[in-house]
Short mmCIF file of N, CA and C in Angstrom, two decimals:
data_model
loop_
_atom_site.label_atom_id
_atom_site.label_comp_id
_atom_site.label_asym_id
_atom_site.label_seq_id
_atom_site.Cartn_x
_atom_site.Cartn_y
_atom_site.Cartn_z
N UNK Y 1 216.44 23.80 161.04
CA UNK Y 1 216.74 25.05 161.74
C UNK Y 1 216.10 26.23 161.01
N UNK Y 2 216.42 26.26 159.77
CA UNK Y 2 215.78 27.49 158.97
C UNK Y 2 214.48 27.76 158.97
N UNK Y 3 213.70 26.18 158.95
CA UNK Y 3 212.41 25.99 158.80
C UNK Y 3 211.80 26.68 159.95
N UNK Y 4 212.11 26.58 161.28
CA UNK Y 4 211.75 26.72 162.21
C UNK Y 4 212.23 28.14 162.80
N UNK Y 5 213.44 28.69 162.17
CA UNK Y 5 213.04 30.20 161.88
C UNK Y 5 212.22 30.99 161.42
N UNK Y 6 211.78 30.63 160.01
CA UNK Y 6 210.53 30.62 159.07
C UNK Y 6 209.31 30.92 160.10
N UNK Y 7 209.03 29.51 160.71
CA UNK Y 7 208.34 29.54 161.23
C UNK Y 7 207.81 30.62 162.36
N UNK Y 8 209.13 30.77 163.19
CA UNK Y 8 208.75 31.59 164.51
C UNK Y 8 208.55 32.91 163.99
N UNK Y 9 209.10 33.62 162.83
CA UNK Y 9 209.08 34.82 162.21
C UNK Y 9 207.68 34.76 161.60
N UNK Y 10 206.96 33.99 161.07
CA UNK Y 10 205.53 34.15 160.61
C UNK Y 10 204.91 34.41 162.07
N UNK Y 11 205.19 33.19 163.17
CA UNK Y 11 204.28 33.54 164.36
C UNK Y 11 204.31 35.76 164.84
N UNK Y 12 205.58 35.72 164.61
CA UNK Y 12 206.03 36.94 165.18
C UNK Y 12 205.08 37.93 164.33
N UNK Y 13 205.25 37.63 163.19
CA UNK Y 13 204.34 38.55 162.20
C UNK Y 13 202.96 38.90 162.45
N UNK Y 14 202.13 37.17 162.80
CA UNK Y 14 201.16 37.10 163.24
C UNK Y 14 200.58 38.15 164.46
N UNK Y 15 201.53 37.92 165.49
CA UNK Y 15 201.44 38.75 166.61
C UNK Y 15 201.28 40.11 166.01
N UNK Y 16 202.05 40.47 165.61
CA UNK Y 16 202.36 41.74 165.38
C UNK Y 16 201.18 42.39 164.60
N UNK Y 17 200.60 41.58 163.92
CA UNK Y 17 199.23 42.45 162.97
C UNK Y 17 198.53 42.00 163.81
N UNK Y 18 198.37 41.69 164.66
CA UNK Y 18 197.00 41.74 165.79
C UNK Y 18 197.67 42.88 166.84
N UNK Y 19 198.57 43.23 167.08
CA UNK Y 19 199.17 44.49 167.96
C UNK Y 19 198.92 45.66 167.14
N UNK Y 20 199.12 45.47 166.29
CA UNK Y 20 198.63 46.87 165.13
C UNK Y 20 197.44 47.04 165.39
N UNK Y 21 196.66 46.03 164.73
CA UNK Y 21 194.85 45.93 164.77
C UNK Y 21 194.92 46.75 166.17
N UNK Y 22 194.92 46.07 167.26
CA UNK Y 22 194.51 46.62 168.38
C UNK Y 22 195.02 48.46 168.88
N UNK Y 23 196.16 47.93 168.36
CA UNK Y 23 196.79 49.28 168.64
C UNK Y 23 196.11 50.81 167.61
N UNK Y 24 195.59 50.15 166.41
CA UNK Y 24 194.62 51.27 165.63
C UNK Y 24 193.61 51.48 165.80
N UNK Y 25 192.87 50.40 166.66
CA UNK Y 25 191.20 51.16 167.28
C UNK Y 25 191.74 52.07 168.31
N UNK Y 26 193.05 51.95 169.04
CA UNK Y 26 192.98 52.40 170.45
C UNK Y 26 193.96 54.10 169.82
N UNK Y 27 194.57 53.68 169.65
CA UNK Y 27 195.69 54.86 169.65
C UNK Y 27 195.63 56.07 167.88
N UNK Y 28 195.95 57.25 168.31
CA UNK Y 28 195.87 57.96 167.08
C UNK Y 28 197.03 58.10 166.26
N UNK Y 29 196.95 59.06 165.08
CA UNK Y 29 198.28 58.30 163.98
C UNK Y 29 199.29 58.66 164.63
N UNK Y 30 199.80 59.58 164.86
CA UNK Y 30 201.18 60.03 165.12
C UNK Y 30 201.33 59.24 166.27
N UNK Y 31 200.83 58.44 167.25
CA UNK Y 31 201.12 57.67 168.05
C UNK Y 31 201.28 56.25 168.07
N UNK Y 32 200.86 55.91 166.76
CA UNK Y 32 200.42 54.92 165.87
C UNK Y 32 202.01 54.61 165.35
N UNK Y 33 201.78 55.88 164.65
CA UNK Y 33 203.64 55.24 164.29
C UNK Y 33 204.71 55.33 165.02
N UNK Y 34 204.96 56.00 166.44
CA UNK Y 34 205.57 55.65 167.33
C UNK Y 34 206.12 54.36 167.71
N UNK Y 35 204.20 54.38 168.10
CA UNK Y 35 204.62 52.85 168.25
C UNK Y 35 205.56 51.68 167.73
N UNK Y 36 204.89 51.81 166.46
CA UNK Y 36 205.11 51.23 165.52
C UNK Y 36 206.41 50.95 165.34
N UNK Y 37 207.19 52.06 165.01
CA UNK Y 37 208.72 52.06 165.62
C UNK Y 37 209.22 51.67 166.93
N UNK Y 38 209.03 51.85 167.31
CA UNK Y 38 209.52 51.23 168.97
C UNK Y 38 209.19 49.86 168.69
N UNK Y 39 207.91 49.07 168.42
CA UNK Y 39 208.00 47.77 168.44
C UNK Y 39 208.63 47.15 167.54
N UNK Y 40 208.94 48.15 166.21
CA UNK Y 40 209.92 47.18 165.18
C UNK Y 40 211.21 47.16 166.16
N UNK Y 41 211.57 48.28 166.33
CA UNK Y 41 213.22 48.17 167.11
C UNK Y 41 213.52 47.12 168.10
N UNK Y 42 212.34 47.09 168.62
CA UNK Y 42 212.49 46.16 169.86
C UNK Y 42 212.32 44.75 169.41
N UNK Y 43 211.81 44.12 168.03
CA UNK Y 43 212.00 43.10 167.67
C UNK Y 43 213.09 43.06 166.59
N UNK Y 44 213.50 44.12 166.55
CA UNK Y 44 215.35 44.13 165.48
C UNK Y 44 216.14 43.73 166.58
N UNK Y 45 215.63 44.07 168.23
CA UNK Y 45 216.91 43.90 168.65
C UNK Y 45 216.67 42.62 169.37
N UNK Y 46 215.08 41.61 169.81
CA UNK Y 46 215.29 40.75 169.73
C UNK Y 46 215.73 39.56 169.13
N UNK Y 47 215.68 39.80 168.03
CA UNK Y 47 216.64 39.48 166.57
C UNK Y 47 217.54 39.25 166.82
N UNK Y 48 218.33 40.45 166.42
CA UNK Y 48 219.66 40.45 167.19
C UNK Y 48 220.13 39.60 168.07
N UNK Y 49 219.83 39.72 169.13
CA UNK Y 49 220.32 38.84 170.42
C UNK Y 49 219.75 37.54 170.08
N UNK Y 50 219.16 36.63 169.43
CA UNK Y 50 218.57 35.38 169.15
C UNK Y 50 219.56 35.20 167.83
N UNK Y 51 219.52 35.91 166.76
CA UNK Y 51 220.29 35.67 165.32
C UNK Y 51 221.27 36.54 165.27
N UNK Y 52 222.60 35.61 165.19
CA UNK Y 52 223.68 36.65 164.57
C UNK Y 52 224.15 36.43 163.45
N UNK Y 53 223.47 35.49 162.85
CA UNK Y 53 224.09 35.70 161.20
C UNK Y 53 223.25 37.18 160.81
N UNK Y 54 223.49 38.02 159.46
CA UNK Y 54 223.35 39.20 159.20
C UNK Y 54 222.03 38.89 157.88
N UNK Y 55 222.76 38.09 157.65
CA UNK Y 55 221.77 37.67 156.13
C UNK Y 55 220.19 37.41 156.66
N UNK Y 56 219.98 36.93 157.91
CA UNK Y 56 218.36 36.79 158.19
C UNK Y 56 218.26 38.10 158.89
N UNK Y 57 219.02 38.75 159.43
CA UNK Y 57 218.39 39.76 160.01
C UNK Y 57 217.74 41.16 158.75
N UNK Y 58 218.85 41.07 157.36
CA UNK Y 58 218.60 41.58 156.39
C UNK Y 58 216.92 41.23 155.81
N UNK Y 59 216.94 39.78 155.65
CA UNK Y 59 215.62 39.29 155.39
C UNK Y 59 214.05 40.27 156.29
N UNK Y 60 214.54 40.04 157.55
CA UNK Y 60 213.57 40.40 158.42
C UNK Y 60 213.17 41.92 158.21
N UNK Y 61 214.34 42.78 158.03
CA UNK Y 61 214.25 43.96 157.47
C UNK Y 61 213.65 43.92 156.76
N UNK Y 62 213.43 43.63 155.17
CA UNK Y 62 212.82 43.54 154.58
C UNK Y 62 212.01 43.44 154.46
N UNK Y 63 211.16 42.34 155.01
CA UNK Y 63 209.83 42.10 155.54
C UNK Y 63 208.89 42.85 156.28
N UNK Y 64 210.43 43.38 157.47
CA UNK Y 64 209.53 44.42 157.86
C UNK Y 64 208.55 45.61 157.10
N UNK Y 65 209.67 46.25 156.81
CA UNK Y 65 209.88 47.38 155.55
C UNK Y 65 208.42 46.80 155.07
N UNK Y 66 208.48 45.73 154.18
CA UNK Y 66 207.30 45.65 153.36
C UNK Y 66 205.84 45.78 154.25
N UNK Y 67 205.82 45.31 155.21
CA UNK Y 67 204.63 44.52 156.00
C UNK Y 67 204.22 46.31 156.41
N UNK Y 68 205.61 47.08 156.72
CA UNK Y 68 205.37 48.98 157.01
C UNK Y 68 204.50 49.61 156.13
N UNK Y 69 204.97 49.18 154.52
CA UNK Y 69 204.34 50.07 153.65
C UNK Y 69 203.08 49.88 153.50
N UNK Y 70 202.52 48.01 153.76
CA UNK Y 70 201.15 47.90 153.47
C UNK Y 70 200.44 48.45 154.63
N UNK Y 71 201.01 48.35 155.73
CA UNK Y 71 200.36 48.43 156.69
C UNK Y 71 200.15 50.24 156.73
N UNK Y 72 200.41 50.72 156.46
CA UNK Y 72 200.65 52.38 156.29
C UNK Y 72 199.39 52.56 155.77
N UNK Y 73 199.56 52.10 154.22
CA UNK Y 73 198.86 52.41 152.99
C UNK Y 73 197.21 52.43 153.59
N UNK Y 74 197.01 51.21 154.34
CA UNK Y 74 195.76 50.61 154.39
C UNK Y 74 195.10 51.29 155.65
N UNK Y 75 196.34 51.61 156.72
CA UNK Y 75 195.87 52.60 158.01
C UNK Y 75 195.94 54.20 157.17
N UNK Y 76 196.35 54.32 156.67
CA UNK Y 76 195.92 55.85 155.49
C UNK Y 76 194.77 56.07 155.30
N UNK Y 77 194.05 54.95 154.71
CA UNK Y 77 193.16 54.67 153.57
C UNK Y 77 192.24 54.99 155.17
N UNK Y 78 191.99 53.62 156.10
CA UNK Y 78 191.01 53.89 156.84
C UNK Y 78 191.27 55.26 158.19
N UNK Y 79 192.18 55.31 158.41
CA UNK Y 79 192.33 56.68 158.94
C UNK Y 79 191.80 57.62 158.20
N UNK Y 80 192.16 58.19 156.84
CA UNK Y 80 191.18 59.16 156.42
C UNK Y 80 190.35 59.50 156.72
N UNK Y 81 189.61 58.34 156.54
CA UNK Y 81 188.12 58.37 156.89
C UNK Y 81 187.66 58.78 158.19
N UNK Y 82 187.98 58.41 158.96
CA UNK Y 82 187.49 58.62 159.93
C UNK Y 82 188.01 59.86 160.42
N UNK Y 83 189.67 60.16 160.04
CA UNK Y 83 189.78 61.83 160.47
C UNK Y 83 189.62 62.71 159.78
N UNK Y 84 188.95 62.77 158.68
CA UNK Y 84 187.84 63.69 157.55
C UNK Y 84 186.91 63.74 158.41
N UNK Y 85 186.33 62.82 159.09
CA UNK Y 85 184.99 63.21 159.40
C UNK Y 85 185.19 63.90 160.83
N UNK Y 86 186.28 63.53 161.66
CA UNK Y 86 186.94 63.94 163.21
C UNK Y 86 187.01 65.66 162.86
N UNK Y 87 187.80 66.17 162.09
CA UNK Y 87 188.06 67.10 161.56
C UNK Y 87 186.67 68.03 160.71
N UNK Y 88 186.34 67.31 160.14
CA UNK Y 88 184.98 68.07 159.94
C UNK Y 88 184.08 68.52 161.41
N UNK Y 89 183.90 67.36 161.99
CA UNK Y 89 183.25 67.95 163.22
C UNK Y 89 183.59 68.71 164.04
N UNK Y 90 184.73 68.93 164.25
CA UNK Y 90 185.88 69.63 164.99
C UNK Y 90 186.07 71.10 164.37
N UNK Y 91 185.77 71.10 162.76
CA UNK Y 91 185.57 72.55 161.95
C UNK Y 91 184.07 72.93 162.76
N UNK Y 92 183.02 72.60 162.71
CA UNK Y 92 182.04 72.56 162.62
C UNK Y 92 181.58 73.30 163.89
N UNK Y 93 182.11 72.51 164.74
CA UNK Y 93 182.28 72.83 166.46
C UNK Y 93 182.42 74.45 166.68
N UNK Y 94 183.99 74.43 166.08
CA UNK Y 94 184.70 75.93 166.06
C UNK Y 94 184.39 76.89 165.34
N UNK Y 95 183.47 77.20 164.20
CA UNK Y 95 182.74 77.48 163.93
C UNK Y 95 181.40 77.91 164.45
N UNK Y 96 180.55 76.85 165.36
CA UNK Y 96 179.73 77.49 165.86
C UNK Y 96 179.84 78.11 167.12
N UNK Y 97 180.81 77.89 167.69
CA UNK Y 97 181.71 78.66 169.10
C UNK Y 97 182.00 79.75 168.33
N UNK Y 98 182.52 79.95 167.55
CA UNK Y 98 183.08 81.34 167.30
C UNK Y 98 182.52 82.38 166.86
N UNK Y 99 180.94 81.79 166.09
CA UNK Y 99 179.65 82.12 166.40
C UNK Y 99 178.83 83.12 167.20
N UNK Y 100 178.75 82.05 168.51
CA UNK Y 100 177.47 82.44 169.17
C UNK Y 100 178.79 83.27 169.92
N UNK Y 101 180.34 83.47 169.96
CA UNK Y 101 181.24 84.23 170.80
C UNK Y 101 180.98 85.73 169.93
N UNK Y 102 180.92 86.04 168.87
CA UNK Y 102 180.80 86.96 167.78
C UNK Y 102 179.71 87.56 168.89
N UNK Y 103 178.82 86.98 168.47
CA UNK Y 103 176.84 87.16 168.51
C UNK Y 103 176.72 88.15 170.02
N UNK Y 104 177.46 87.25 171.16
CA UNK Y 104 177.48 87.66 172.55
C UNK Y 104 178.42 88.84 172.65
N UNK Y 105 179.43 88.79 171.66
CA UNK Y 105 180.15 89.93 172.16
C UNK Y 105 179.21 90.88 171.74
N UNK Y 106 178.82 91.07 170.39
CA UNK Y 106 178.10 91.85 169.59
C UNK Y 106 176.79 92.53 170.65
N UNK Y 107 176.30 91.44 170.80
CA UNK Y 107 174.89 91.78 171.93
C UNK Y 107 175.20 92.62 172.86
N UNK Y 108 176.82 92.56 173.74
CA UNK Y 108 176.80 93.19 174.44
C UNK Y 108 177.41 94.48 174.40
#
């Protein structure tokens, strides 16, 4: 029985870092961790309704929790990057709009 808890909780895991993956090319951070929350809850509460001893649901917490922080750390790391450079271009943009808006008022 345990084993095969084990088990379905790795599959679940599995799933779940390919829902991330997908969900971080597609979606931006603050929506990112929305998500993110909503799908933990919704597998605390399939939990729940499948396990009512407390002690595995504690476990799962845990796991979660952990699997949150790496998964954070590492969408940090590559988010940066890419919204340093989102944000640079986006300075860059507004900047030269505010520019040639100067220039035209000026001209006229």
């Amino acid at each position: 029985m345990m084993m095969m808890m084990m088990m379905m909780m790795m599959m679940m895991m599995m799933m779940m870092m390919m829902m991330m993956m997908m969900m971080m090319m597609m979606m931006m951070m603050r929506m990112m961790m929305m998500r993110m929350m909503m799908m933990m809850m919704r597998m605390m509460m399939m939990m729940m309704s499948t396990t009512t001893t407390t002690t595995t649901m504690m476990i799962m917490m845990m796991i979660m929790m952990m699997m949150m922080k790496t998964m954070i750390k590492t969408m940090m790391k590559t988010m940066m990057k890419t919204m340093m450079t989102m944000l640079f271009l986006q300075l860059y943009e507004a900047v030269n709009v505010a520019q040639s808006y100067i220039i035209f008022s000026w001209l006229r």
